[in-house]
Tab-separated table of C-alpha atoms in Angstrom:
chain	number	residue	atom	x	y	z
A	1402	MET	CA	137.827	121.281	117.845
A	1403	GLN	CA	137.687	117.801	116.566
A	1404	LEU	CA	135.224	117.053	118.093
A	1405	LEU	CA	133.088	119.742	116.025
A	1406	LYS	CA	134.481	119.340	113.044
A	1407	THR	CA	134.077	115.563	112.868
A	1408	PHE	CA	129.961	116.632	114.074
A	1409	CYS	CA	130.474	119.262	110.948
A	1410	LEU	CA	131.890	116.753	108.506
A	1411	GLY	CA	129.058	113.721	109.389
A	1412	LEU	CA	126.267	116.677	108.770
A	1413	ALA	CA	126.956	117.794	105.550
A	1414	ALA	CA	127.515	113.919	104.684
A	1415	LEU	CA	124.318	113.280	105.852
A	1416	THR	CA	122.607	116.537	104.342
A	1417	ALA	CA	124.450	115.246	100.501
A	1418	ALA	CA	122.398	111.912	101.513
A	1419	THR	CA	119.302	113.392	102.154
A	1420	ALA	CA	119.179	115.954	99.106
A	1421	GLU	CA	120.994	112.972	97.236
A	1422	HIS	CA	117.209	110.509	97.072
A	1423	VAL	CA	115.845	109.776	94.534
A	1424	LYS	CA	112.700	110.690	96.534
A	1425	PHE	CA	113.213	114.531	95.700
A	1426	GLN	CA	113.231	114.333	91.874
A	1427	LEU	CA	110.696	111.880	91.964
A	1428	ARG	CA	108.645	114.678	93.687
A	1429	ASN	CA	109.611	117.285	91.775
A	1430	GLY	CA	109.149	115.721	88.568
A	1431	GLN	CA	112.022	115.756	87.208
A	1432	LEU	CA	112.090	111.980	86.655
A	1433	PRO	CA	109.565	109.803	85.907
A	1434	ALA	CA	108.513	106.699	88.780
A	1435	ARG	CA	109.641	103.577	87.190
A	1436	ALA	CA	108.402	101.645	90.434
A	1437	VAL	CA	106.710	98.259	91.887
A	1438	ASN	CA	104.031	97.394	93.875
A	1439	LEU	CA	105.216	95.136	96.883
A	1440	GLY	CA	101.819	93.443	96.851
A	1441	GLY	CA	100.491	90.942	98.959
A	1442	TRP	CA	102.630	91.493	101.907
A	1443	LEU	CA	101.639	94.070	104.094
A	1444	VAL	CA	97.480	93.840	102.955
A	1445	ALA	CA	97.773	89.618	102.361
A	1446	GLU	CA	96.544	88.685	98.845
A	1447	HIS	CA	96.039	84.833	98.909
A	1448	TRP	CA	95.825	84.162	94.680
A	1449	MET	CA	99.305	85.536	94.786
A	1450	THR	CA	100.827	84.713	97.946
A	1451	GLY	CA	99.751	80.590	98.212
A	1452	SER	CA	102.919	79.753	99.166
A	1453	SER	CA	103.125	81.976	102.874
A	1454	PRO	CA	102.090	79.959	106.225
A	1455	ILE	CA	98.937	82.044	106.343
A	1456	TRP	CA	96.538	80.055	104.325
A	1457	ASN	CA	97.460	76.833	105.494
A	1458	GLY	CA	94.303	74.875	106.152
A	1459	VAL	CA	92.153	78.118	105.529
A	1460	PRO	CA	88.771	76.968	103.072
A	1461	ASP	CA	89.617	78.459	98.974
A	1462	ASP	CA	86.422	80.387	100.199
A	1463	VAL	CA	87.251	82.237	103.055
A	1464	ALA	CA	91.421	82.999	102.071
A	1465	ASN	CA	89.524	84.589	99.028
A	1466	GLN	CA	87.957	87.281	100.972
A	1467	GLY	CA	91.143	88.747	102.810
A	1468	GLU	CA	92.759	89.554	105.494
A	1469	PHE	CA	89.568	90.230	107.403
A	1470	ALA	CA	88.244	87.084	107.191
A	1471	THR	CA	90.838	84.600	107.207
A	1472	MET	CA	92.013	86.251	110.830
A	1473	LYS	CA	87.572	86.043	111.868
A	1474	HIS	CA	88.473	82.577	110.770
A	1475	LEU	CA	92.074	81.667	112.459
A	1476	GLY	CA	91.928	83.752	115.638
A	1477	HIS	CA	94.463	86.063	117.169
A	1478	GLY	CA	96.248	82.417	118.594
A	1479	ASN	CA	96.468	80.739	115.279
A	1480	GLY	CA	97.085	83.770	113.139
A	1481	ASP	CA	99.177	86.399	114.222
A	1482	TRP	CA	101.555	84.339	114.401
A	1483	ARG	CA	101.290	83.247	110.851
A	1484	PHE	CA	100.788	86.903	109.408
A	1485	GLU	CA	104.045	87.865	111.280
A	1486	GLN	CA	106.206	84.575	109.170
A	1487	HIS	CA	104.540	86.088	106.504
A	1488	ARG	CA	105.396	89.930	107.046
A	1489	ALA	CA	108.855	89.013	107.826
A	1490	ASN	CA	109.689	86.747	104.765
A	1491	TRP	CA	107.912	88.137	102.380
A	1492	ILE	CA	109.712	91.209	101.108
A	1493	THR	CA	113.368	91.877	103.012
A	1494	GLU	CA	116.197	94.141	102.295
A	1495	GLY	CA	117.636	91.616	99.456
A	1496	ASP	CA	114.305	92.369	97.550
A	1497	ILE	CA	114.857	96.526	98.034
A	1498	ARG	CA	118.367	96.005	96.612
A	1499	GLU	CA	117.677	93.893	93.797
A	1500	ILE	CA	115.037	96.212	92.837
A	1501	ALA	CA	117.225	99.059	93.257
A	1502	SER	CA	120.030	97.221	90.954
A	1503	ARG	CA	117.771	96.956	88.161
A	1504	GLY	CA	117.402	100.131	87.654
A	1505	LEU	CA	114.101	100.536	89.590
A	1506	ASN	CA	113.510	103.823	91.239
A	1507	ALA	CA	110.644	103.242	93.787
A	1508	VAL	CA	108.015	101.041	94.961
A	1509	ARG	CA	104.125	101.069	95.899
A	1510	VAL	CA	103.697	99.459	99.209
A	1511	PRO	CA	99.898	98.454	100.252
A	1512	ILE	CA	98.885	98.804	103.610
A	1513	GLY	CA	94.963	98.410	105.772
A	1514	TYR	CA	94.014	101.144	107.947
A	1515	TRP	CA	94.404	98.823	111.107
A	1516	ILE	CA	98.087	99.522	110.732
A	1517	MET	CA	97.681	102.474	113.108
A	1518	GLY	CA	96.299	99.944	115.487
A	1519	TYR	CA	93.646	101.773	116.806
A	1520	ASP	CA	90.337	103.376	115.282
A	1521	PRO	CA	90.143	107.431	116.000
A	1522	ALA	CA	86.685	106.809	115.100
A	1523	ASP	CA	84.696	103.614	115.626
A	1524	TRP	CA	81.896	105.358	117.176
A	1525	SER	CA	80.023	102.072	116.359
A	1526	ASN	CA	81.948	100.460	118.503
A	1527	HIS	CA	82.248	97.362	116.300
A	1528	GLU	CA	85.621	97.340	116.238
A	1529	GLU	CA	86.682	95.944	113.518
A	1530	TYR	CA	90.636	96.977	113.211
A	1531	LYS	CA	91.304	94.111	116.310
A	1532	ILE	CA	90.201	91.575	114.260
A	1533	PHE	CA	93.541	91.904	112.037
A	1534	ALA	CA	96.808	90.712	113.409
A	1535	PRO	CA	98.450	93.755	114.863
A	1536	GLY	CA	102.594	94.064	113.501
A	1537	ALA	CA	102.684	95.233	110.271
A	1538	LEU	CA	104.023	99.477	110.806
A	1539	LYS	CA	107.084	98.252	112.569
A	1540	TYR	CA	107.776	96.291	108.846
A	1541	LEU	CA	106.315	99.783	107.048
A	1542	ASP	CA	109.160	101.624	109.261
A	1543	THR	CA	112.140	99.918	108.876
A	1544	LEU	CA	111.193	99.427	104.566
A	1545	ILE	CA	111.230	103.553	104.578
A	1546	ASN	CA	113.102	104.308	107.363
A	1547	ASN	CA	116.085	101.916	106.780
A	1548	TRP	CA	115.968	99.300	102.915
A	1549	ALA	CA	114.866	102.302	100.706
A	1550	ALA	CA	116.316	105.016	102.609
A	1551	ARG	CA	120.057	102.902	102.334
A	1552	HIS	CA	119.537	101.685	99.013
A	1553	ASN	CA	118.216	104.850	97.204
A	1554	VAL	CA	114.753	103.855	96.415
A	1555	ALA	CA	111.643	106.434	97.075
A	1556	VAL	CA	108.577	105.293	98.556
A	1557	ILE	CA	104.538	105.492	97.893
A	1558	VAL	CA	102.152	104.250	100.347
A	1559	SER	CA	99.144	103.087	98.808
A	1560	LEU	CA	95.823	103.355	101.302
A	1561	HIS	CA	94.665	100.311	100.044
A	1562	ALA	CA	91.785	98.852	101.844
A	1563	HIS	CA	89.772	101.204	103.497
A	1564	LYS	CA	87.584	100.866	106.948
A	1565	GLY	CA	84.690	99.622	105.516
A	1566	SER	CA	85.857	99.098	101.859
A	1567	GLN	CA	85.856	101.108	99.551
A	1568	ASN	CA	85.667	98.015	96.366
A	1569	GLY	CA	84.810	94.961	97.916
A	1570	ARG	CA	87.475	92.939	97.262
A	1571	ASP	CA	89.899	90.760	98.955
A	1572	HIS	CA	92.534	93.949	98.384
A	1573	SER	CA	90.489	95.816	100.513
A	1574	ALA	CA	89.754	93.420	103.309
A	1575	ALA	CA	86.437	93.841	102.756
A	1576	PRO	CA	84.801	92.875	106.365
A	1577	ASP	CA	81.312	91.194	104.068
A	1578	SER	CA	82.682	90.048	100.688
A	1579	GLY	CA	81.288	91.682	97.785
A	1580	LYS	CA	79.834	95.041	99.915
A	1581	LYS	CA	81.069	98.694	99.535
A	1582	TYR	CA	79.985	100.375	103.234
A	1583	TRP	CA	82.873	102.886	103.293
A	1584	SER	CA	81.178	105.672	101.797
A	1585	LYS	CA	77.641	105.042	103.219
A	1586	TYR	CA	78.846	106.183	107.357
A	1587	ALA	CA	80.723	108.930	108.370
A	1588	GLU	CA	82.875	106.996	110.861
A	1589	ASN	CA	84.577	104.977	107.755
A	1590	ILE	CA	86.020	108.709	105.932
A	1591	GLU	CA	87.082	109.973	109.506
A	1592	ASN	CA	89.073	106.982	109.541
A	1593	SER	CA	90.607	107.230	106.196
A	1594	VAL	CA	91.589	111.270	106.969
A	1595	ALA	CA	93.091	110.352	110.582
A	1596	TRP	CA	94.848	107.329	108.699
A	1597	ALA	CA	95.989	109.528	105.686
A	1598	LYS	CA	97.545	111.985	108.412
A	1599	PHE	CA	98.940	109.467	110.284
A	1600	ILE	CA	100.790	107.748	107.491
A	1601	ALA	CA	101.794	111.740	106.056
A	1602	GLY	CA	103.223	112.403	109.226
A	1603	ARG	CA	104.885	109.780	110.615
A	1604	TYR	CA	107.225	109.873	107.539
A	1605	LYS	CA	106.821	113.611	107.010
A	1606	ASP	CA	111.134	114.047	107.234
A	1607	SER	CA	111.739	110.454	106.288
A	1608	ASP	CA	114.020	110.193	103.220
A	1609	ALA	CA	112.354	107.089	101.318
A	1610	PHE	CA	108.630	108.454	102.111
A	1611	LEU	CA	107.618	109.787	97.840
A	1612	GLY	CA	103.729	110.206	99.297
A	1613	LEU	CA	100.105	108.465	99.512
A	1614	ASN	CA	97.737	107.167	97.001
A	1615	LEU	CA	95.319	107.756	98.823
A	1616	MET	CA	92.685	105.409	97.660
A	1617	ASN	CA	92.719	102.113	95.569
A	1618	LYS	CA	90.247	101.187	92.722
A	1619	PRO	CA	87.057	102.783	94.773
A	1620	GLU	CA	84.052	101.474	93.334
A	1621	TYR	CA	80.605	101.557	92.572
A	1622	ASP	CA	78.334	101.668	94.428
A	1623	THR	CA	80.819	103.828	96.300
A	1624	ASP	CA	80.182	107.492	96.207
A	1625	PRO	CA	82.445	108.863	93.947
A	1626	ASN	CA	81.277	112.832	95.530
A	1627	VAL	CA	82.742	111.125	99.235
A	1628	VAL	CA	85.538	109.789	97.662
A	1629	ARG	CA	86.281	113.486	96.077
A	1630	SER	CA	85.521	115.420	99.040
A	1631	TYR	CA	88.089	113.060	101.410
A	1632	PHE	CA	90.722	113.486	98.419
A	1633	GLU	CA	90.113	117.552	99.178
A	1634	ARG	CA	89.935	116.455	103.122
A	1635	ALA	CA	93.034	115.317	103.202
A	1636	TYR	CA	94.831	117.126	101.641
A	1637	ARG	CA	94.027	120.033	103.364
A	1638	GLU	CA	94.559	118.660	106.718
A	1639	ILE	CA	98.074	117.089	105.585
A	1640	ARG	CA	98.858	120.447	104.325
A	1641	ALA	CA	98.151	122.168	107.187
A	1642	THR	CA	100.906	120.189	108.669
A	1643	GLY	CA	103.910	121.533	106.476
A	1644	ASN	CA	103.945	118.275	104.209
A	1645	ASP	CA	104.065	118.915	101.047
A	1646	CYS	CA	104.510	114.944	100.013
A	1647	VAL	CA	102.907	113.660	96.788
A	1648	LEU	CA	99.442	112.723	97.363
A	1649	ILE	CA	97.978	110.215	94.421
A	1650	THR	CA	93.505	110.569	93.430
A	1651	SER	CA	92.420	107.664	91.826
A	1652	PRO	CA	88.982	107.692	89.665
A	1653	MET	CA	86.106	105.605	90.060
A	1654	LEU	CA	87.511	102.246	88.947
A	1655	ASN	CA	85.130	101.778	85.122
A	1656	GLU	CA	86.343	105.509	85.052
A	1657	GLN	CA	89.960	105.833	84.008
A	1658	ASN	CA	89.900	107.294	81.498
A	1659	PRO	CA	90.455	111.005	79.772
A	1660	GLY	CA	87.070	112.351	80.406
A	1661	SER	CA	86.949	111.598	84.124
A	1662	MET	CA	88.806	114.244	87.103
A	1663	ALA	CA	90.416	115.791	84.714
A	1664	ASN	CA	90.559	119.560	86.347
A	1665	PHE	CA	89.986	117.816	89.741
A	1666	MET	CA	92.451	119.365	92.357
A	1667	ASN	CA	94.679	121.337	89.709
A	1668	PHE	CA	97.986	123.509	90.081
A	1669	PRO	CA	98.382	125.885	91.039
A	1670	ALA	CA	95.492	125.768	94.006
A	1671	PHE	CA	96.999	122.484	94.320
A	1672	TYR	CA	100.402	121.290	94.179
A	1673	ASN	CA	101.972	117.781	93.938
A	1674	VAL	CA	98.762	115.844	93.058
A	1675	TRP	CA	99.242	112.618	90.632
A	1676	HIS	CA	96.043	110.915	89.365
A	1677	ASP	CA	95.884	107.236	89.264
A	1678	TRP	CA	95.263	104.540	86.374
A	1679	HIS	CA	95.709	100.999	86.483
A	1680	PRO	CA	96.225	100.442	82.836
A	1681	TYR	CA	96.031	96.106	82.172
A	1682	PHE	CA	95.945	94.056	79.534
A	1683	VAL	CA	94.129	91.037	80.391
A	1684	TRP	CA	90.637	91.521	82.192
A	1685	GLY	CA	88.409	93.039	78.280
A	1686	TYR	CA	90.711	91.385	75.721
A	1687	ASP	CA	89.216	87.109	75.498
A	1688	GLY	CA	89.460	86.918	72.103
A	1689	LYS	CA	92.482	89.390	71.170
A	1690	ASN	CA	95.538	87.090	69.432
A	1691	GLU	CA	98.938	88.286	70.686
A	1692	GLU	CA	99.654	90.998	67.707
A	1693	GLN	CA	95.433	92.863	68.660
A	1694	LEU	CA	96.616	92.892	71.828
A	1695	ILE	CA	99.961	94.314	70.736
A	1696	ASP	CA	97.914	96.699	69.029
A	1697	ALA	CA	95.536	97.426	72.057
A	1698	VAL	CA	97.940	98.718	73.975
A	1699	LYS	CA	99.385	100.931	71.360
A	1700	GLN	CA	95.532	102.200	70.724
A	1701	TYR	CA	95.477	103.142	74.994
A	1702	GLY	CA	98.424	105.445	74.288
A	1703	ARG	CA	96.678	107.321	71.474
A	1704	THR	CA	92.697	106.883	73.030
A	1705	ASN	CA	94.229	107.620	77.132
A	1706	LEU	CA	97.558	108.628	77.509
A	1707	ALA	CA	97.818	111.555	74.518
A	1708	PRO	CA	94.007	113.101	75.872
A	1709	TRP	CA	95.109	113.349	79.418
A	1710	THR	CA	94.806	116.635	80.690
A	1711	GLY	CA	94.667	116.595	84.238
A	1712	ASN	CA	97.066	116.312	86.531
A	1713	TRP	CA	100.871	114.417	86.400
A	1714	LEU	CA	99.501	111.076	85.691
A	1715	PHE	CA	100.970	108.152	87.315
A	1716	LEU	CA	100.273	104.528	86.293
A	1717	GLY	CA	100.187	102.966	89.397
A	1718	GLU	CA	98.902	98.615	88.648
A	1719	TRP	CA	100.092	97.331	85.208
A	1720	SER	CA	101.849	93.649	84.181
A	1721	MET	CA	102.787	91.371	81.204
A	1722	ALA	CA	100.188	89.275	82.156
A	1723	SER	CA	97.620	88.429	79.613
A	1724	PRO	CA	94.727	86.817	77.856
A	1725	GLY	CA	94.567	83.403	77.613
A	1726	SER	CA	93.872	84.395	73.976
A	1727	ALA	CA	96.828	85.706	73.504
A	1728	PRO	CA	99.771	83.231	75.216
A	1729	PHE	CA	102.778	84.680	74.586
A	1730	ARG	CA	104.149	81.105	74.280
A	1731	ASP	CA	107.722	83.006	72.037
A	1732	ASP	CA	109.759	84.570	73.795
A	1733	ALA	CA	110.829	87.460	71.456
A	1734	GLN	CA	107.138	87.688	70.994
A	1735	PHE	CA	106.810	88.554	74.606
A	1736	ARG	CA	109.495	91.011	74.893
A	1737	ARG	CA	108.207	92.298	71.842
A	1738	TYR	CA	104.702	92.776	74.349
A	1739	GLY	CA	106.683	94.247	77.731
A	1740	GLN	CA	108.256	96.947	75.269
A	1741	THR	CA	105.184	98.033	73.517
A	1742	LEU	CA	103.787	98.801	77.046
A	1743	LEU	CA	106.995	100.500	78.143
A	1744	ASP	CA	106.965	102.455	74.996
A	1745	VAL	CA	103.558	103.634	75.177
A	1746	PHE	CA	103.525	104.439	79.009
A	1747	GLN	CA	105.979	107.313	78.649
A	1748	GLY	CA	102.769	108.784	77.704
A	1749	ALA	CA	102.083	109.306	81.715
A	1750	HIS	CA	104.608	112.002	83.222
A	1751	GLN	CA	105.105	110.644	86.750
A	1752	GLY	CA	105.624	107.101	84.924
A	1753	TRP	CA	104.397	103.305	86.808
A	1754	SER	CA	104.477	101.361	89.217
A	1755	TYR	CA	104.247	97.325	88.206
A	1756	TRP	CA	101.872	94.807	89.419
A	1757	SER	CA	103.972	93.301	91.482
A	1758	TRP	CA	107.590	92.696	92.139
A	1759	LYS	CA	106.601	88.480	93.257
A	1760	VAL	CA	104.181	85.945	93.439
A	1761	SER	CA	104.285	82.527	94.582
A	1762	GLY	CA	105.848	80.020	92.514
A	1763	ASP	CA	107.500	82.729	89.658
A	1764	GLU	CA	111.079	81.126	90.578
A	1765	ASN	CA	110.052	78.649	88.021
A	1766	GLY	CA	108.498	79.214	84.072
A	1767	LYS	CA	106.783	82.656	82.823
A	1768	ASN	CA	104.395	85.122	85.254
A	1769	GLY	CA	103.500	88.221	83.917
A	1770	TRP	CA	102.249	89.078	87.350
A	1771	SER	CA	105.889	88.740	88.184
A	1772	MET	CA	108.499	91.648	87.712
A	1773	ARG	CA	111.149	89.596	89.024
A	1774	ASN	CA	110.880	87.236	87.457
A	1775	MET	CA	109.852	88.755	84.066
A	1776	LEU	CA	113.793	90.989	84.523
A	1777	ARG	CA	115.181	87.950	86.031
A	1778	ASN	CA	114.779	85.892	82.702
A	1779	GLY	CA	115.186	88.442	80.627
A	1780	HIS	CA	111.389	88.918	79.399
A	1781	LEU	CA	110.937	92.719	80.695
A	1782	ARG	CA	114.149	94.810	79.862
A	1783	LEU	CA	114.000	98.373	81.414
């Protein structure tokens, strides 16, 4: 009887803990996400992780192409241990603890298709996934099943680097830098659907798993019709398993505006679908001074956020980085810039995710790409 009582009490406590996880409030739209990206961790980016052992002795023109080119250069004998060290140290439970203590309720974590450890649609037999350093999946497991569950932080997994590359960038580990092959070959789309189902299925019953960003930053000449067809197919196949996790769609990079995809995958035919924009105020704002940049942020709210009529909007990336013409050397003015961003971004129903939690060298000075630097130094106040 005592054993049964103990079991029941334990089950009740587990059920209560599960019901109380912030993931459920976020998924139901009761809370907006106040999130931060774990950038540079499971998809390494040289520009923001320069202190990592990955890059020692790797020429910049190779490192700046991303993981594929870097591992081709290093080989497994010299590369695997570097990536293992990087993954073990770039993000730790201490980071998740601090993220929670700062009042944030979610993280967005970029991953690459190679995290599966195999390619379910390698019809060409190129075996490109074998180029990458193995072993990233255990870190994603630990993040979702342990750290985030323990510290009441929800996890959005961003499918950042698709096979063949959807944008040719370093953060999609393009096999041919600048080239976008994803939509040109059916095996790439098949791989993406299988990958989305793999991640959604693996964490379906994990307390902290909020959902998937199905594709990060697709760019032309990736075919937008193929992108949208993939979104719909991934939705159908994931929902067919009884999984109601959040699924986040993205427009083409230069079409993040109210006129694009407002009528795509809408409720009630589709549910738990969010839409992703990345409002940065660093590129395309050269020449604007500090006041003009702050005004541009306010204008963005009026012309982009306010008119949006589509699925719940999620601002998956933003930062306090600014162009050289608006250096924000005065701390009070910099705080005003940050507060303006926060105020305007309240117009996105499902919140936002800062890019990124940390960058190399952010322990000193002022770095708008590092949220921990902004929070620790009082430049951003949530």
